[in-house]
Amino acid sequence: MLVCRSRILSFSSPLSAGTFVKHIPSLKPSTSFPSRINRKALTTTSVLKTSHFETLNPRQKEQINLYVDALLDWNQKMNLTAVREGSEVMERHVEDSLAIVSPIQSSYVSHCEASCEQLNLVDVGSGAGLPGIILAIACPGWKVTLLESMNKRCIFLEHTVGLTGLSNVQVIRGRAENLGQDHAFRELFDVAVARAVAEMRILAEYCIPLVRIGGLFVAAKGHNPQEEVRMAERAIRMMGASLLQTFSVESHSPYGQRTAVICLKDGPTPRKYPRDPGTPAKMPL
């Protein structure tokens, strides 16, 4: 299902490219692929603690406050977050989401050899819009797609997009496994991000097929994801990507730190991936 500003459009699964093309401009991936990019050594970078919210302009702060109010209001009717206080939402969700902006920008400029001013980004398993809506507010030049499988969450996302006046966001109801096999979306995005969705082996199969060759997959993880990342290296390689670096950012989470794991898409994803819906979670690579 594709959620548009004025209505919700249904479609059967697997996704029909024709259904989407009528409503979303189709950007087809190139049929010729560049030679594989040399794999960079995995490095770790620390980002000093700061209030990212305070760096925003007044309009952006207003948009985030509108989003937080809506989240707390709708959370009384549906399960969007376990956090119940506005201050906690700001500290644990908004600040954590804003913290990955710098890692995305610096990694993209350094390794993708392109400007990061107008990224085409997909937030896989967006849930309550974290980090996607926050990224769209902080970076108005980015085109942000919020991919979410649950209809009620898509309705909330569409409500908040209208409430905050965001013109750079589209909400899609669907599964990553289906979109990854749809030619209108496969290897389309500059960056795919995911936060609090699944372990890295599963995320790799969800996200990397959606990323263009030369783009980035960014997973927002906890304070100590090293073992999880190590176990996912094979799956990441199978999807045509390689581990690039990790960014440690100070956080208001219980351990005081979170990690952005950055992967570079340096080759095409084999056509058999992603597998059928539900298979990546049941049988991780």
XYZ file of C-alpha atoms in Angstrom:
285
model
C 0.000 0.000 0.000
C 1.223 3.434 -0.877
C 0.139 6.191 1.478
C -0.311 9.498 -0.344
C -1.111 12.906 1.120
C -4.772 12.743 0.112
C -5.561 9.024 0.184
C -4.281 5.518 0.792
C -3.794 3.310 -2.245
C -3.913 -0.481 -1.965
C -2.042 -3.022 -4.027
C -1.545 -6.745 -3.867
C 1.734 -8.398 -2.921
C 4.196 -8.869 -4.498
C 4.369 -5.234 -5.473
C 3.422 -4.135 -8.938
C 5.843 -1.654 -10.447
C 2.998 -0.186 -12.490
C 1.031 0.685 -9.379
C 3.890 2.754 -8.003
C 4.914 4.364 -11.253
C 1.560 6.126 -11.528
C 2.170 7.954 -8.279
C 5.933 8.122 -7.776
C 8.456 9.251 -10.407
C 10.367 6.150 -11.474
C 14.144 6.376 -11.368
C 15.463 3.184 -12.904
C 18.862 1.902 -11.840
C 21.544 1.851 -14.482
C 21.936 -1.395 -16.384
C 25.718 -1.019 -16.505
C 27.657 -1.350 -13.281
C 31.014 0.214 -12.436
C 33.863 -1.998 -11.363
C 33.821 -2.907 -7.685
C 35.163 -0.226 -5.413
C 38.183 -1.139 -3.346
C 37.108 -2.055 0.156
C 38.213 0.425 2.789
C 39.482 -0.717 6.158
C 36.831 -0.695 8.885
C 37.512 2.199 11.214
C 35.855 3.597 14.310
C 35.232 7.288 14.825
C 33.920 9.006 17.950
C 31.532 11.946 17.817
C 31.601 14.231 20.841
C 28.385 14.771 22.755
C 26.409 17.841 21.801
C 22.809 19.024 21.661
C 22.062 18.531 18.002
C 18.606 20.024 18.493
C 20.133 23.362 19.482
C 21.937 23.587 16.127
C 18.626 23.663 14.229
C 16.885 26.820 13.062
C 13.617 28.020 14.683
C 11.388 26.477 12.002
C 13.089 23.087 12.342
C 12.746 23.202 16.134
C 9.054 24.001 15.730
C 8.608 21.052 13.364
C 10.287 18.670 15.793
C 8.174 19.929 18.684
C 5.042 19.365 16.584
C 6.232 15.848 15.807
C 6.973 15.036 19.468
C 3.543 16.308 20.568
C 1.835 14.207 17.899
C 3.877 11.142 18.825
C 2.896 11.375 22.498
C -0.741 12.021 21.602
C -1.047 9.109 19.184
C 0.970 6.879 21.507
C -2.004 6.862 23.855
C -4.009 5.068 21.156
C -1.363 2.821 19.590
C 2.036 1.444 20.531
C 4.524 3.753 18.820
C 7.172 4.056 21.533
C 7.805 2.873 25.092
C 8.897 6.403 26.012
C 6.061 8.410 27.594
C 7.574 11.814 28.403
C 8.407 14.601 25.972
C 11.844 15.158 27.479
C 12.669 11.470 27.048
C 11.495 11.521 23.435
C 13.790 14.477 22.793
C 16.770 12.877 24.536
C 16.469 9.250 23.465
C 14.813 9.485 20.050
C 15.274 12.938 18.554
C 18.884 13.446 19.650
C 19.806 9.871 18.664
C 18.280 10.416 15.221
C 20.023 13.750 14.731
C 23.318 12.190 15.828
C 23.553 10.069 12.669
C 23.319 13.063 10.309
C 27.027 13.857 10.625
C 28.193 10.235 10.084
C 26.000 9.975 6.981
C 27.268 13.265 5.563
C 30.955 12.669 6.239
C 30.896 9.061 4.992
C 28.975 9.958 1.850
C 31.276 12.824 0.907
C 34.418 10.813 1.689
C 33.530 7.505 0.064
C 30.734 8.128 -2.450
C 32.507 10.985 -4.215
C 29.397 13.130 -4.395
C 27.667 15.983 -2.605
C 25.342 15.080 0.255
C 23.069 18.100 -0.187
C 20.306 16.257 -2.071
C 20.388 12.652 -0.919
C 17.660 10.178 -1.818
C 17.255 8.259 1.459
C 14.996 5.426 2.585
C 14.203 4.708 6.245
C 13.510 0.960 6.373
C 11.046 -0.119 9.059
C 10.373 3.517 9.925
C 7.883 2.737 12.692
C 7.116 6.052 14.378
C 9.287 7.925 11.866
C 12.586 7.499 13.641
C 14.990 8.459 12.291
C 13.371 9.317 8.933
C 11.126 12.236 9.882
C 13.842 13.789 12.038
C 16.354 13.480 9.178
C 13.872 15.072 6.769
C 13.434 18.031 9.127
C 17.149 18.475 9.759
C 18.091 18.082 6.067
C 15.305 19.642 3.964
C 17.294 19.089 0.768
C 17.079 15.314 1.212
C 14.265 13.281 -0.325
C 13.178 10.846 2.405
C 11.079 7.715 1.925
C 9.527 6.177 5.036
C 9.012 2.450 4.486
C 6.683 0.822 7.011
C 4.644 -2.393 6.781
C 1.933 -1.585 9.369
C -1.033 0.435 8.117
C -1.794 2.209 11.398
C 1.780 3.432 11.652
C 1.640 4.653 8.055
C -1.466 6.667 8.934
C 0.432 8.255 11.830
C 3.413 8.984 9.607
C 1.222 10.602 6.958
C -0.455 12.693 9.672
C 2.867 13.953 11.001
C 4.179 14.704 7.502
C 1.177 16.961 6.936
C 1.305 18.439 10.422
C 4.958 19.442 10.125
C 4.605 20.679 6.550
C 7.290 18.380 5.159
C 7.324 18.400 1.358
C 10.380 16.136 1.039
C 8.833 12.971 2.491
C 6.823 10.114 1.026
C 5.306 7.276 3.053
C 5.133 3.785 1.587
C 3.332 0.886 3.177
C 5.160 -2.290 2.259
C 7.853 -4.787 3.119
C 11.517 -4.309 2.331
C 11.662 -7.780 0.778
C 9.053 -6.743 -1.807
C 10.456 -3.305 -2.561
C 13.923 -4.772 -2.954
C 12.629 -6.918 -5.831
C 10.633 -4.093 -7.459
C 12.569 -2.518 -10.332
C 11.142 0.921 -9.437
C 12.937 0.833 -6.078
C 15.731 -1.719 -6.333
C 19.183 -0.078 -6.150
C 17.511 3.331 -6.299
C 18.500 5.077 -3.057
C 21.716 6.875 -2.167
C 21.366 5.841 1.471
C 19.288 3.306 3.396
C 18.990 3.711 7.167
C 17.443 1.499 9.823
C 17.055 1.997 13.563
C 15.750 -0.552 16.083
C 14.472 -2.915 13.363
C 16.484 -6.163 13.418
C 19.961 -7.622 13.780
C 22.592 -6.747 11.185
C 22.385 -10.002 9.182
C 18.680 -9.406 8.607
C 19.057 -5.677 8.042
C 21.665 -6.273 5.367
C 19.160 -8.237 3.283
C 16.384 -5.711 3.944
C 18.383 -2.591 3.139
C 21.318 -3.172 0.801
C 19.237 -4.279 -2.225
C 17.552 -0.849 -2.094
C 20.873 1.050 -2.216
C 22.472 2.128 -5.488
C 25.990 0.968 -6.264
C 28.281 3.497 -4.610
C 25.707 4.347 -1.931
C 25.563 3.670 1.811
C 23.702 1.425 4.225
C 23.626 2.914 7.743
C 22.479 0.886 10.743
C 21.881 2.688 14.040
C 22.958 0.242 16.718
C 23.615 0.083 20.449
C 26.711 0.768 22.480
C 28.572 -2.473 21.686
C 27.579 -4.002 18.318
C 30.976 -5.463 17.433
C 29.961 -9.137 17.675
C 26.719 -8.516 15.793
C 28.643 -6.693 13.060
C 31.250 -9.465 12.855
C 28.529 -12.083 12.408
C 26.934 -9.991 9.652
C 30.046 -9.546 7.499
C 29.213 -12.514 5.273
C 25.635 -11.331 4.700
C 26.848 -7.829 3.902
C 29.308 -9.183 1.321
C 26.623 -11.397 -0.215
C 24.476 -8.307 -0.775
C 27.298 -6.591 -2.682
C 28.524 -4.317 0.100
C 31.410 -4.041 2.540
C 31.868 -2.728 6.052
C 33.268 0.775 5.928
C 33.424 2.215 9.446
C 31.575 2.666 12.718
C 30.792 5.959 14.421
C 30.389 5.999 18.203
C 28.090 8.825 19.278
C 27.312 9.760 22.858
C 23.688 9.193 23.726
C 21.102 9.473 26.478
C 20.485 5.729 26.184
C 21.215 3.600 29.296
C 24.809 2.938 28.194
C 25.501 6.531 27.177
C 26.614 5.605 23.672
C 25.197 4.385 20.381
C 26.890 3.282 17.175
C 26.283 4.056 13.511
C 27.523 1.162 11.385
C 28.334 2.310 7.840
C 28.485 -0.045 4.846
C 29.438 0.842 1.268
C 27.520 -0.716 -1.641
C 30.370 -1.514 -4.016
C 28.715 -4.066 -6.313
C 25.277 -5.195 -7.519
C 23.073 -7.292 -5.257
C 22.395 -10.769 -6.746
C 18.877 -10.957 -8.184
C 17.784 -13.685 -5.751
C 18.032 -11.223 -2.857
C 16.097 -10.178 -0.914
C 14.334 -13.487 -0.423
C 10.582 -13.885 0.101
C 8.886 -11.876 2.876
C 9.668 -13.319 6.290
C 12.559 -15.504 5.106
C 15.420 -13.136 6.065
C 14.159 -12.984 9.656
C 13.520 -16.734 9.895
C 16.756 -17.794 8.200
C 19.387 -15.042 8.449
C 22.310 -15.391 6.085
